[in-house]
Amino acid sequence: MEVIEILQEVSKRIYQNVKHLAGTEDAAGDFGRGAGGDISRNIDIIAENTVLDYLKEIKFDCVVLGEECGRVELSQNPKGFVIMDAIDGSANSVRGVPFFCSSLAFATENRLSSITDGVITDLSSGEMYRASKNKGAFWNDNKIQVHDKDPIYKIVGINTSGATPELMQKLHPIFEQHNHTRHFGANALEMAMFARGLMDIYIDLRKKIRIQDIAAGYLIVKEAGGLLLDENFESLDADLSYQTRVSFIAAANQKILDDIFAEVK
Ligand code: IPD
Ligand code: CA
């Protein structure tokens, strides 16, 4: 089985196991703080266990880097890392807001740039986004590309959740311009939608995104032809440590990037 097939299969299993849970009291059960620093909810734990059980069942030689469970070594001879955010958009999933997903990626080394495969599954609909290095990005069976043309409506995804007053002040011109700003609450799914061309740019400069929230989106955006930059407008890369937090901008092309940031100081 190819790595991408493993990630796809396990994503389908997560969907089966959590699709009736979102918005129920059962989803919310509190399991204390996970490795990523947030409270682990029952729905997070069920989704993570689905992944761990399947990887054990097929004896996949890897180290899992889970948002809740932390580092789990499933083999003495790992082929690489499975970077797992089994539920991205946990708050939405617990409240029943139909915008949350699973995000699974495989990396051969300790860096984002070594990611070879990524799968993001919309857990409200079961729709799947995937990419393998140099093989393109897909939404279900359709090849996808970022929206590399002049948009009729300029859709600007921008994550402002918990942003500081200083950051809000800095980003103010983006809100003031004639943009249609959007924020849905699940970073990975927003990156997937950007890759599919539903947004022209997606911005998160809060320095809060964990490796688990971004790993699969990293490859899907790149394979869909997007620019993926850090806060200094350099190509985004980072190590896979639990301490790492990133800021990033995913842009369909240089022109939209320049337009949107023209007034940002
Ligand atoms: C969160 C979501 C959210 C973003 C947070 C992340 P989680 O991930 O991606 O959109 O604003 O920074 O932590 O906790 O639901 O996996
Ligand atoms: Ca999560």
Coordinates of C-alpha atoms and ligand atoms in Angstrom, one line a residue:
M1 CA 0.0 0.0 0.0
E2 CA 1.3 3.5 -0.9
V3 CA 1.6 6.0 1.9
I4 CA -1.1 8.2 0.4
E5 CA -3.5 5.2 0.3
I6 CA -2.8 4.5 4.0
L7 CA -3.6 8.2 4.8
Q8 CA -6.8 8.1 2.7
E9 CA -8.0 4.8 4.2
V10 CA -7.5 6.0 7.8
S11 CA -9.2 9.3 7.0
K12 CA -12.3 7.5 5.8
R13 CA -12.3 5.5 9.1
I14 CA -12.1 8.8 11.1
Y15 CA -15.1 10.1 9.1
Q16 CA -17.1 6.9 9.8
N17 CA -16.3 7.0 13.5
V18 CA -17.0 10.7 14.2
K19 CA -19.7 11.8 11.7
H20 CA -22.6 11.3 14.1
L21 CA -20.7 12.8 17.0
A22 CA -20.3 16.4 16.1
G23 CA -22.4 18.8 18.2
T24 CA -23.4 16.1 20.7
E25 CA -22.6 16.1 24.4
D26 CA -20.6 13.0 23.9
A27 CA -18.2 14.9 21.6
A28 CA -17.2 17.3 24.3
G29 CA -15.9 14.9 27.1
D30 CA -12.8 16.4 28.7
F31 CA -9.6 14.4 28.6
G32 CA -7.2 17.0 30.0
R33 CA -4.5 18.9 28.1
G34 CA -3.0 17.1 25.1
A35 CA 0.5 17.4 23.7
G36 CA -0.4 20.4 21.5
G37 CA -1.5 22.4 24.6
D38 CA -5.3 22.4 24.2
I39 CA -8.0 20.4 26.0
S40 CA -8.4 17.0 24.3
R41 CA -12.1 16.3 23.7
N42 CA -13.7 12.9 23.3
I43 CA -14.1 13.5 19.6
D44 CA -10.3 14.2 19.3
I45 CA -9.5 11.1 21.2
I46 CA -11.8 8.8 19.2
A47 CA -10.4 10.2 16.0
E48 CA -6.8 9.8 17.1
N49 CA -7.4 6.3 18.3
T50 CA -8.8 5.4 14.9
V51 CA -5.5 6.4 13.3
L52 CA -3.3 4.7 15.9
D53 CA -5.3 1.5 15.8
Y54 CA -5.2 1.3 12.0
L55 CA -1.5 2.1 11.8
K56 CA -0.8 -0.6 14.3
E57 CA -3.1 -3.0 12.5
I58 CA -1.2 -2.7 9.2
K59 CA 2.1 -2.5 11.1
F60 CA 3.1 0.8 9.4
D61 CA 6.7 1.6 10.5
C62 CA 6.5 5.2 11.6
V63 CA 6.6 7.6 14.4
V64 CA 3.2 9.4 15.0
L65 CA 3.3 13.0 16.0
G66 CA -0.3 13.6 17.3
E67 CA -1.8 16.8 18.5
E68 CA -3.3 15.1 21.5
C69 CA -1.3 11.9 22.1
G70 CA 2.1 13.4 21.4
R71 CA 5.0 11.4 19.9
V72 CA 4.2 7.7 19.6
E73 CA 6.9 5.4 18.2
L74 CA 5.1 2.5 16.4
S75 CA 8.4 1.0 15.1
Q76 CA 12.1 0.6 15.9
N77 CA 12.8 1.2 12.2
P78 CA 10.5 4.1 11.2
K79 CA 10.2 5.2 7.6
G80 CA 9.2 8.6 8.7
F81 CA 6.6 10.7 10.7
V82 CA 2.8 10.6 10.5
I83 CA 1.8 14.2 11.5
M84 CA -1.7 13.9 12.8
D85 CA -4.3 16.5 13.6
A86 CA -7.2 14.0 13.8
I87 CA -9.7 16.8 14.4
D88 CA -8.7 20.2 13.2
G89 CA -11.4 22.7 14.1
S90 CA -12.2 21.0 17.4
A91 CA -14.3 23.9 18.7
N92 CA -16.5 23.7 15.6
S93 CA -16.8 19.9 15.9
V94 CA -17.8 20.1 19.6
R95 CA -20.4 22.9 18.9
G96 CA -21.7 21.2 15.7
V97 CA -20.5 23.9 13.4
P98 CA -20.1 22.0 10.1
F99 CA -16.5 23.0 9.4
F100 CA -13.9 20.7 10.8
C101 CA -11.6 18.1 9.3
S102 CA -8.8 15.6 9.8
S103 CA -5.3 16.5 8.7
L104 CA -2.7 13.7 8.1
A105 CA 0.7 14.1 6.5
F106 CA 3.8 11.9 6.1
A107 CA 7.3 13.4 6.3
T108 CA 10.6 11.5 5.8
E109 CA 12.6 14.0 7.9
N110 CA 12.1 16.4 10.8
R111 CA 10.9 19.3 8.5
L112 CA 7.8 20.4 6.8
S113 CA 9.8 20.5 3.5
S114 CA 10.2 16.7 3.7
I115 CA 6.5 16.0 3.6
T116 CA 5.7 13.6 0.8
D117 CA 2.0 13.0 1.3
G118 CA -1.0 14.8 2.8
V119 CA -4.7 14.2 3.2
I120 CA -7.3 16.6 4.6
T121 CA -10.8 15.2 5.0
D122 CA -13.9 17.4 5.5
L123 CA -15.5 15.5 8.3
S124 CA -18.9 17.1 7.7
S125 CA -19.2 15.9 4.1
G126 CA -16.5 13.2 3.8
E127 CA -14.9 15.1 0.9
M128 CA -11.2 14.5 0.6
Y129 CA -8.3 16.6 -0.4
R130 CA -4.9 15.0 -1.0
A131 CA -1.5 15.5 -2.5
S132 CA 1.7 13.6 -3.0
K133 CA 5.0 15.3 -3.8
N134 CA 5.3 16.2 -7.5
K135 CA 2.1 14.4 -8.3
G136 CA -0.4 17.3 -8.0
A137 CA -3.3 18.0 -5.6
F138 CA -6.8 16.6 -5.7
W139 CA -10.2 17.2 -4.3
N140 CA -11.9 13.8 -4.4
D141 CA -10.9 12.7 -8.0
N142 CA -10.5 16.2 -9.4
K143 CA -7.1 17.8 -9.9
I144 CA -7.1 21.2 -8.2
Q145 CA -5.3 24.4 -8.8
V146 CA -5.2 27.7 -6.9
H147 CA -7.3 30.5 -8.3
D148 CA -4.6 32.1 -10.5
K149 CA -6.8 34.7 -12.3
D150 CA -8.3 38.1 -11.6
P151 CA -11.1 37.3 -9.1
I152 CA -14.6 38.6 -9.6
Y153 CA -14.9 38.7 -5.8
K154 CA -11.6 38.8 -4.0
I155 CA -11.9 36.3 -1.2
V156 CA -9.4 36.8 1.6
G157 CA -9.1 34.1 4.3
I158 CA -7.7 35.6 7.4
N159 CA -7.4 34.0 10.8
T160 CA -8.0 36.5 13.5
S161 CA -8.9 34.1 16.3
G162 CA -7.1 35.3 19.5
A163 CA -5.1 37.9 17.5
T164 CA -3.4 40.7 19.5
P165 CA -4.6 44.3 19.1
E166 CA -1.2 45.1 17.5
L167 CA -1.7 42.5 14.8
M168 CA -5.3 43.6 14.2
Q169 CA -4.0 47.2 13.8
K170 CA -1.4 46.1 11.3
L171 CA -3.9 44.1 9.3
H172 CA -6.5 46.8 9.3
P173 CA -5.9 47.9 5.7
I174 CA -6.8 44.4 4.5
F175 CA -10.2 44.7 6.2
E176 CA -10.7 48.3 5.0
Q177 CA -10.0 47.5 1.3
H178 CA -12.7 46.1 -0.9
N179 CA -12.0 42.5 0.1
H180 CA -14.3 39.8 1.3
T181 CA -12.6 38.6 4.4
R182 CA -13.5 35.1 5.7
H183 CA -12.5 33.0 8.7
F184 CA -14.1 29.6 9.3
G185 CA -12.1 28.0 12.2
A186 CA -10.3 25.0 10.9
N187 CA -6.9 25.9 9.5
A188 CA -6.3 22.7 7.5
L189 CA -9.7 22.9 5.7
E190 CA -9.2 26.5 4.9
M191 CA -5.9 25.7 3.3
A192 CA -7.5 22.9 1.3
M193 CA -10.3 25.3 0.1
F194 CA -7.7 27.9 -0.8
A195 CA -5.8 25.2 -2.8
R196 CA -9.1 24.4 -4.6
G197 CA -9.4 28.0 -5.7
L198 CA -12.2 29.1 -3.3
M199 CA -10.0 31.8 -1.8
D200 CA -7.4 34.0 -3.4
I201 CA -5.2 34.3 -0.3
Y202 CA -5.2 32.9 3.2
I203 CA -3.3 34.7 5.9
D204 CA -2.5 33.6 9.4
L205 CA 0.1 35.9 11.1
R206 CA -0.8 35.1 14.7
K207 CA 2.3 32.8 15.3
K208 CA 0.0 30.2 16.7
I209 CA -0.3 27.5 14.1
R210 CA 1.1 24.2 15.2
I211 CA 2.9 21.7 12.8
Q212 CA -0.1 19.4 13.1
D213 CA -2.5 22.2 11.9
I214 CA -0.5 22.9 8.8
A215 CA 1.4 19.8 7.7
A216 CA -1.1 18.3 5.1
G217 CA -2.1 21.8 4.0
Y218 CA 1.5 22.7 3.3
L219 CA 1.8 20.0 0.6
I220 CA -1.7 20.4 -0.8
V221 CA -1.2 24.2 -1.3
K222 CA 2.2 23.7 -2.9
E223 CA 1.0 20.9 -5.2
A224 CA -1.9 23.1 -6.2
G225 CA 0.5 25.8 -7.3
G226 CA 0.2 28.2 -4.4
L227 CA 2.9 30.4 -2.9
L228 CA 3.5 29.5 0.7
L229 CA 5.4 32.1 2.7
D230 CA 6.4 32.9 6.3
E231 CA 5.9 36.3 7.9
N232 CA 9.1 37.6 6.2
F233 CA 7.7 36.6 2.8
E234 CA 10.3 33.8 2.6
S235 CA 9.5 30.3 1.6
L236 CA 7.8 28.6 4.6
D237 CA 9.6 25.8 6.3
A238 CA 9.9 24.7 10.0
D239 CA 10.9 21.7 12.1
L240 CA 8.4 19.3 13.4
S241 CA 8.9 20.0 17.1
Y242 CA 6.0 20.4 19.5
Q243 CA 7.3 23.9 20.5
T244 CA 7.2 25.2 16.9
R245 CA 4.5 27.8 16.0
V246 CA 4.3 29.3 12.6
S247 CA 2.8 32.3 10.8
F248 CA 2.1 31.9 7.1
I249 CA 0.6 33.4 4.0
A250 CA -0.8 31.2 1.2
A251 CA -1.3 33.2 -2.0
A252 CA -2.5 32.2 -5.4
N253 CA 0.2 34.4 -7.1
Q254 CA 2.6 37.3 -6.5
K255 CA 0.1 39.9 -7.8
I256 CA -2.6 39.1 -5.2
L257 CA 0.1 39.0 -2.5
D258 CA 1.3 42.4 -3.6
D259 CA -2.2 43.8 -3.8
I260 CA -3.3 42.6 -0.4
F261 CA -0.1 43.7 1.4
A262 CA 0.4 47.0 -0.4
E263 CA -0.9 49.0 2.5
V264 CA 0.3 46.7 5.4
K265 CA 3.3 48.2 7.2
Ligands
IPD1 C1 -7.2 25.2 15.5 C2 -7.9 25.5 14.2 C3 -8.2 27.0 14.2 C4 -6.9 27.9 14.5 C5 -6.2 27.4 15.8 C6 -5.9 25.9 15.7 P1 -7.5 22.7 16.5 O1 -6.9 23.8 15.5 O2 -7.1 25.2 13.1 O3 -8.7 27.4 13.0 O4 -7.3 29.2 14.7 O5 -5.0 28.1 15.9 O6 -5.3 25.6 16.9 O7 -7.1 23.1 17.9 O8 -9.0 22.8 16.3 O9 -6.9 21.4 16.0
CA2 CA -6.9 19.3 16.8

